[in-house]
């Protein structure tokens, strides 16, 4: 059937890896996209810092705009696509201007949505404008659409998964090579899997941005990035990887969100990112390299697993264009599943009463009485020890590693025991605490 509607006219701000990928995808699959969207998608203008940079594609067919802010008011633009990044500054200014002007807005900017998603959703609702951000979470995996549409009939009970490819690459490489963290990070940077400044990745901030967005969608809650409890992977040693393997686990950085309580007793939202021991028979255990995977548990659907490439020009561009196809069809919908004014403000949950088994690793001075001191603190904190492993003196240095796995107990008990050890001169480094993920 011939297309009868006018093309959807878009402007693209940012022509890095993803921006160039979007243009390449629109050119390569032009007819297929038009057939699925019900009309064509036409790039009317582009903007980036350097118009002369070689991007591997012919840019001569596209109108260049030096001031990207003019895109938000241009008469020949229906949707602005923002791919410049940054939680504030030009990206946020462009988003606000486009939505205030009633134009659709598509972004891959997870930091901006995590920090300013509520304000932007209110602008979108107030101006009948589409706000889409599938590419902001897990690259090409359609997890935003999956939660917002595919699982829309379900009450989501838990969302968790592997949301940072850099950390997942580092941890799985440590498994395979036996190398320690610093060495593996340097190799990841050399191969382009980690940034020159990897702080946002290895400290869990990137995963926290994504988790806050998914929690807002899954639980119908206001996005609250500041409430995400975050622990990165910098303390994980090759010895921890080996010990986890011997116990039947792998170590992964897990982002997790769930709700405490019901309607009658003021539900609270728990959001956290932390390294965990994952049972080898769990669906997340074989997820290695820079891959992402998200599990959502619905009260009728059961466990849903979304897995795929979490970054890269092709997967991320695919997610951006999927959003454009939705807008071309007239399928806009509420950015976070329900109108912004109906999103619930959920207070952060305190996890002290949560029951879990825990892996603890202590780096201690090699002298008599240290093990007794640690076990006494566990006893006084009401922590029951399931197994305890003390490694012999390493080839260099005088530190010894003491690792233990606890029986299931309240989280607050572990923290009480660690508080009792605070300041002890027997400990030569902060303890590493990793929960064991429940199947």
XYZ file of C-alpha atoms in Angstrom:
439
model
C 0.000 0.000 0.000
C 1.384 3.419 -0.895
C 2.249 5.776 1.937
C -0.302 8.598 2.182
C 1.006 10.444 5.256
C 3.726 13.042 5.165
C 7.133 11.790 6.371
C 8.075 12.211 10.002
C 10.655 14.978 9.939
C 13.487 14.675 12.429
C 16.510 16.699 13.497
C 19.532 14.971 15.023
C 21.747 16.712 17.594
C 24.992 14.801 18.037
C 26.761 12.801 15.348
C 29.056 10.576 17.329
C 28.990 6.802 17.110
C 25.262 6.538 17.799
C 24.191 9.571 15.756
C 26.054 8.347 12.703
C 24.576 4.894 13.358
C 21.053 6.322 13.306
C 21.637 7.937 9.907
C 23.230 4.761 8.580
C 20.265 2.679 9.774
C 17.699 5.081 8.337
C 19.494 4.985 4.978
C 20.054 1.214 4.884
C 16.557 0.171 5.962
C 14.646 3.124 4.535
C 11.889 1.150 2.792
C 11.462 -1.388 5.580
C 11.203 1.401 8.184
C 8.648 3.319 6.094
C 6.529 0.193 5.690
C 6.563 -0.531 9.417
C 6.061 3.084 10.458
C 3.278 3.731 7.961
C 5.250 6.648 6.535
C 8.808 7.650 5.834
C 11.246 9.111 8.337
C 13.192 12.045 6.928
C 16.227 13.766 8.441
C 15.757 17.497 7.848
C 18.737 18.809 9.805
C 21.762 17.684 11.822
C 24.091 19.354 14.287
C 27.403 18.486 15.948
C 30.542 20.229 17.172
C 32.618 19.435 14.071
C 30.935 19.444 10.686
C 34.122 18.351 8.915
C 34.775 15.161 10.891
C 34.819 11.945 8.854
C 31.921 9.865 10.149
C 32.106 7.146 7.526
C 28.893 8.311 5.843
C 28.054 10.937 3.236
C 26.680 13.941 5.153
C 26.289 16.171 2.103
C 22.605 15.313 1.732
C 21.736 16.707 5.160
C 21.188 20.311 6.167
C 23.704 21.371 8.812
C 22.597 23.516 11.775
C 25.327 25.239 13.775
C 22.988 26.185 16.614
C 21.166 23.019 17.641
C 18.721 25.001 19.786
C 17.044 26.241 16.589
C 15.927 22.645 15.964
C 13.371 22.946 18.750
C 11.532 25.733 16.943
C 12.136 24.849 13.278
C 8.941 24.546 11.248
C 10.258 21.542 9.318
C 11.037 19.437 12.430
C 8.518 17.139 14.117
C 10.923 15.292 16.419
C 14.272 16.250 17.921
C 16.741 13.393 18.508
C 19.312 14.208 21.190
C 22.540 12.170 21.155
C 25.053 14.579 22.681
C 24.919 13.298 26.273
C 25.298 14.948 29.665
C 22.690 15.143 32.405
C 22.457 18.936 32.228
C 23.721 21.721 29.987
C 22.908 21.793 26.263
C 21.150 18.397 26.241
C 18.692 19.394 28.953
C 18.129 22.836 27.441
C 17.335 21.229 24.081
C 14.982 18.705 25.675
C 13.018 21.366 27.532
C 12.809 23.657 24.520
C 11.633 20.878 22.191
C 8.955 19.596 24.571
C 7.762 23.080 25.464
C 7.298 23.653 21.738
C 5.215 20.488 21.415
C 7.838 18.571 19.416
C 8.578 14.932 20.005
C 11.851 14.220 21.755
C 13.919 11.018 21.496
C 17.104 10.512 23.485
C 19.702 7.916 24.457
C 20.709 10.060 27.438
C 20.285 7.910 30.559
C 21.856 10.435 32.932
C 19.449 13.176 31.861
C 16.382 10.940 32.171
C 17.542 9.609 35.560
C 18.091 13.115 36.939
C 15.391 15.097 35.133
C 12.928 12.484 33.889
C 10.058 13.766 36.030
C 10.396 17.359 34.858
C 10.632 16.254 31.227
C 7.675 13.867 31.554
C 5.558 16.699 32.959
C 6.571 18.916 30.048
C 5.713 16.156 27.584
C 2.300 15.606 29.173
C 1.566 19.322 29.381
C 2.380 19.926 25.724
C 0.993 16.681 24.251
C 4.498 15.802 23.073
C 6.142 12.400 22.820
C 9.113 11.678 25.085
C 10.945 8.452 24.232
C 14.167 6.984 25.647
C 14.387 3.283 24.756
C 18.074 3.707 23.885
C 18.875 5.112 27.340
C 18.687 1.680 28.977
C 20.545 -1.426 27.814
C 21.333 -0.343 24.249
C 19.386 -2.343 21.712
C 17.440 -4.461 24.218
C 13.748 -3.397 24.109
C 13.386 -3.507 27.883
C 11.687 -0.104 28.222
C 9.062 -1.109 25.686
C 8.876 -4.570 27.240
C 8.030 -3.158 30.666
C 5.859 -0.295 29.449
C 3.850 -2.321 26.945
C 4.528 -6.064 26.946
C 4.211 -6.409 30.722
C 1.673 -3.608 31.123
C -1.023 -5.905 32.536
C 1.254 -7.130 35.320
C 2.115 -5.844 38.764
C 5.913 -5.956 38.640
C 7.374 -7.421 41.823
C 11.088 -7.163 41.088
C 13.422 -5.803 38.414
C 17.079 -6.772 38.407
C 19.913 -7.458 36.056
C 23.273 -6.647 34.527
C 23.084 -3.079 33.261
C 26.713 -2.109 32.685
C 28.737 -3.797 29.969
C 32.080 -2.439 31.158
C 31.768 -4.030 34.598
C 30.436 -7.238 33.122
C 33.356 -7.439 30.710
C 35.868 -6.855 33.507
C 34.336 -9.432 35.860
C 33.938 -12.127 33.200
C 37.495 -11.510 31.937
C 38.796 -11.868 35.490
C 37.003 -15.231 35.589
C 38.592 -16.419 32.371
C 42.135 -15.080 32.814
C 42.682 -15.035 36.568
C 44.003 -11.473 36.270
C 43.240 -8.920 38.958
C 40.982 -5.883 38.672
C 43.514 -3.199 37.744
C 45.122 -5.273 35.008
C 41.747 -6.210 33.514
C 40.491 -2.621 33.613
C 43.578 -1.464 31.719
C 42.963 -4.109 29.052
C 39.279 -3.082 28.822
C 40.367 0.520 28.235
C 42.816 -0.576 25.566
C 40.058 -2.500 23.754
C 37.542 0.346 24.045
C 35.221 -1.417 26.515
C 36.046 1.136 29.236
C 36.399 4.907 29.097
C 39.667 6.710 29.868
C 37.882 7.806 33.058
C 35.843 4.709 33.952
C 34.493 6.024 37.273
C 30.798 6.109 36.289
C 31.005 2.500 35.116
C 33.128 0.796 37.764
C 31.528 2.652 40.692
C 28.039 1.610 39.545
C 26.720 5.076 38.652
C 25.883 4.171 35.051
C 23.918 1.122 36.174
C 22.185 3.245 38.818
C 20.987 5.699 36.148
C 19.425 2.846 34.198
C 17.924 1.201 37.262
C 16.206 4.417 38.358
C 14.556 4.655 34.935
C 13.409 1.019 34.927
C 12.078 1.309 38.477
C 10.006 4.327 37.506
C 8.440 2.417 34.629
C 8.042 -0.910 36.391
C 6.579 0.372 39.646
C 4.754 3.467 38.397
C 6.975 5.576 40.627
C 8.622 8.951 40.336
C 12.183 8.507 39.120
C 14.486 8.921 42.122
C 18.129 8.453 41.175
C 19.365 9.909 44.463
C 17.735 7.011 46.346
C 19.766 4.324 44.547
C 22.293 2.692 46.896
C 25.425 2.106 44.835
C 28.542 -0.023 45.337
C 31.002 -0.621 42.515
C 33.417 -3.430 41.694
C 36.784 -1.842 42.493
C 37.284 -4.007 45.603
C 36.728 -7.317 43.816
C 39.936 -9.366 43.590
C 40.832 -12.350 41.504
C 40.815 -14.337 44.754
C 37.122 -13.474 45.207
C 36.381 -14.620 41.663
C 38.162 -17.918 42.328
C 36.456 -18.433 45.685
C 33.031 -17.709 44.185
C 33.734 -20.256 41.455
C 34.690 -22.894 44.023
C 31.421 -22.254 45.850
C 29.347 -22.567 42.670
C 28.874 -18.888 41.813
C 30.017 -16.143 39.465
C 30.344 -12.487 40.435
C 28.269 -9.926 38.569
C 27.367 -6.278 39.211
C 23.616 -6.521 39.824
C 21.161 -3.631 39.761
C 17.945 -4.460 41.603
C 14.701 -2.733 42.534
C 11.632 -3.949 44.393
C 8.901 -2.599 46.643
C 8.350 -3.264 50.328
C 4.807 -3.368 51.686
C 1.420 -2.937 50.058
C -1.158 -0.224 49.629
C -2.200 -0.290 53.288
C 1.242 0.020 54.822
C 2.924 2.745 52.760
C 5.067 0.911 50.186
C 8.754 1.837 49.978
C 11.050 1.396 46.991
C 14.454 -0.244 47.356
C 16.930 0.459 44.563
C 20.537 -0.661 44.705
C 23.535 -1.593 42.584
C 26.180 -3.908 44.053
C 28.384 -6.852 43.128
C 26.673 -10.145 43.941
C 27.441 -13.838 43.871
C 25.129 -15.323 41.241
C 24.391 -19.086 41.288
C 25.760 -20.771 38.180
C 22.294 -22.118 37.317
C 20.728 -18.635 37.363
C 19.830 -17.096 33.950
C 22.192 -14.164 34.618
C 25.245 -16.340 35.337
C 26.208 -17.086 31.692
C 25.845 -13.423 30.673
C 29.438 -12.417 29.988
C 31.447 -9.801 28.131
C 29.814 -6.415 27.427
C 26.333 -7.973 27.293
C 23.389 -6.611 29.308
C 20.486 -8.606 30.704
C 17.387 -7.572 32.641
C 14.955 -9.766 34.552
C 11.459 -8.506 35.353
C 9.108 -10.554 37.496
C 5.377 -9.994 37.004
C 2.558 -11.362 39.128
C 0.979 -13.089 36.086
C 3.780 -13.224 33.511
C 6.353 -14.722 35.851
C 10.023 -14.175 35.085
C 10.814 -12.269 31.876
C 14.405 -12.114 30.623
C 15.649 -9.422 28.248
C 19.198 -9.933 26.988
C 21.424 -8.503 24.282
C 24.030 -5.917 23.353
C 24.010 -3.114 25.891
C 25.901 -0.562 23.799
C 27.397 0.101 20.377
C 26.299 2.106 17.381
C 24.090 -0.567 15.811
C 22.090 -1.712 18.853
C 21.663 1.795 20.277
C 20.716 3.273 16.907
C 18.179 0.470 16.541
C 16.533 1.535 19.800
C 16.471 5.202 18.739
C 14.818 4.382 15.416
C 12.314 2.069 17.130
C 11.177 5.096 19.137
C 10.894 7.144 15.945
C 8.775 4.412 14.349
C 6.429 4.503 17.345
C 6.046 8.269 17.026
C 5.490 7.995 13.253
C 2.643 5.554 13.975
C 1.121 7.961 16.474
C 2.001 5.598 19.318
C 3.345 7.993 21.927
C 2.012 6.964 25.341
C 3.153 8.106 28.785
C 6.959 8.080 29.144
C 6.819 6.109 32.410
C 3.736 3.961 31.664
C 1.234 6.249 33.373
C 0.825 10.051 33.151
C 3.506 11.901 35.093
C 0.959 13.340 37.523
C -0.119 9.818 38.493
C 3.345 8.476 39.300
C 3.684 7.546 42.969
C 6.274 9.147 45.202
C 7.729 6.129 46.983
C 10.005 6.685 49.952
C 13.334 4.807 49.915
C 13.165 1.439 51.664
C 15.528 0.497 54.472
C 16.836 -3.024 53.780
C 17.938 -3.985 57.285
C 15.134 -6.530 57.750
C 15.823 -8.220 54.387
C 16.926 -11.837 54.590
C 19.930 -12.927 52.546
C 23.084 -14.996 52.550
C 26.275 -12.998 52.259
C 29.857 -13.466 51.122
C 32.336 -11.496 53.264
C 36.031 -11.113 52.547
C 38.478 -9.579 55.005
C 42.055 -8.534 54.306
C 43.866 -8.950 57.596
C 47.263 -8.900 59.214
C 48.843 -12.336 59.507
C 49.036 -12.708 63.276
C 47.402 -14.767 66.021
C 43.952 -13.804 67.252
C 42.685 -12.086 64.100
C 40.335 -14.896 63.125
C 38.956 -15.054 66.657
C 38.304 -11.302 66.557
C 36.334 -11.595 63.318
C 34.273 -14.582 64.452
C 33.535 -12.864 67.782
C 32.167 -9.842 65.896
C 30.007 -12.152 63.785
C 28.713 -13.814 66.964
C 27.933 -10.489 68.640
C 26.197 -9.272 65.495
C 24.045 -12.442 65.434
C 25.562 -13.561 62.126
C 25.646 -17.311 61.590
C 28.668 -18.507 59.604
C 28.037 -21.249 57.051
C 31.626 -21.632 55.839
C 34.947 -19.922 56.458
C 38.095 -19.976 54.342
C 41.478 -18.553 55.336
C 44.058 -18.303 52.582
C 47.719 -18.751 53.426
C 50.347 -16.040 53.230
C 50.511 -14.655 49.673
C 53.747 -14.582 47.747
C 54.133 -10.843 48.378
C 53.190 -8.848 51.443
C 51.952 -9.905 54.852
C 48.186 -9.675 54.319
C 45.967 -12.739 54.488
C 42.494 -13.137 53.012
C 39.693 -14.470 55.192
C 36.462 -15.237 53.348
C 33.189 -16.496 54.739
C 29.646 -17.233 53.633
C 26.849 -16.616 56.103
C 23.640 -18.511 56.629
C 20.518 -16.568 55.691
C 19.909 -13.742 58.097
C 18.901 -10.113 58.338
C 21.126 -7.634 56.558
C 21.318 -5.444 59.643
C 23.121 -8.234 61.486
C 25.983 -8.249 58.992
C 26.267 -4.465 59.214
C 26.273 -4.627 63.019
C 29.122 -7.138 62.949
C 31.093 -4.959 60.542
C 30.486 -1.934 62.758
C 32.024 -3.873 65.647
C 35.156 -4.384 63.533
C 35.332 -0.742 62.484
C 38.736 0.712 63.312
C 40.317 -2.631 64.124
C 44.036 -2.627 63.380
C 43.682 -6.278 62.401
C 41.942 -5.274 59.170
C 44.314 -3.828 56.592
C 41.613 -2.921 54.032
C 37.833 -2.377 54.099
C 35.837 -5.641 54.062
C 34.176 -6.699 50.825
C 30.477 -7.515 51.223
C 28.611 -9.294 48.406
C 25.144 -10.805 48.820
C 24.250 -14.094 47.199
C 21.538 -13.494 44.602
C 18.441 -15.576 45.176
C 17.371 -17.774 42.277
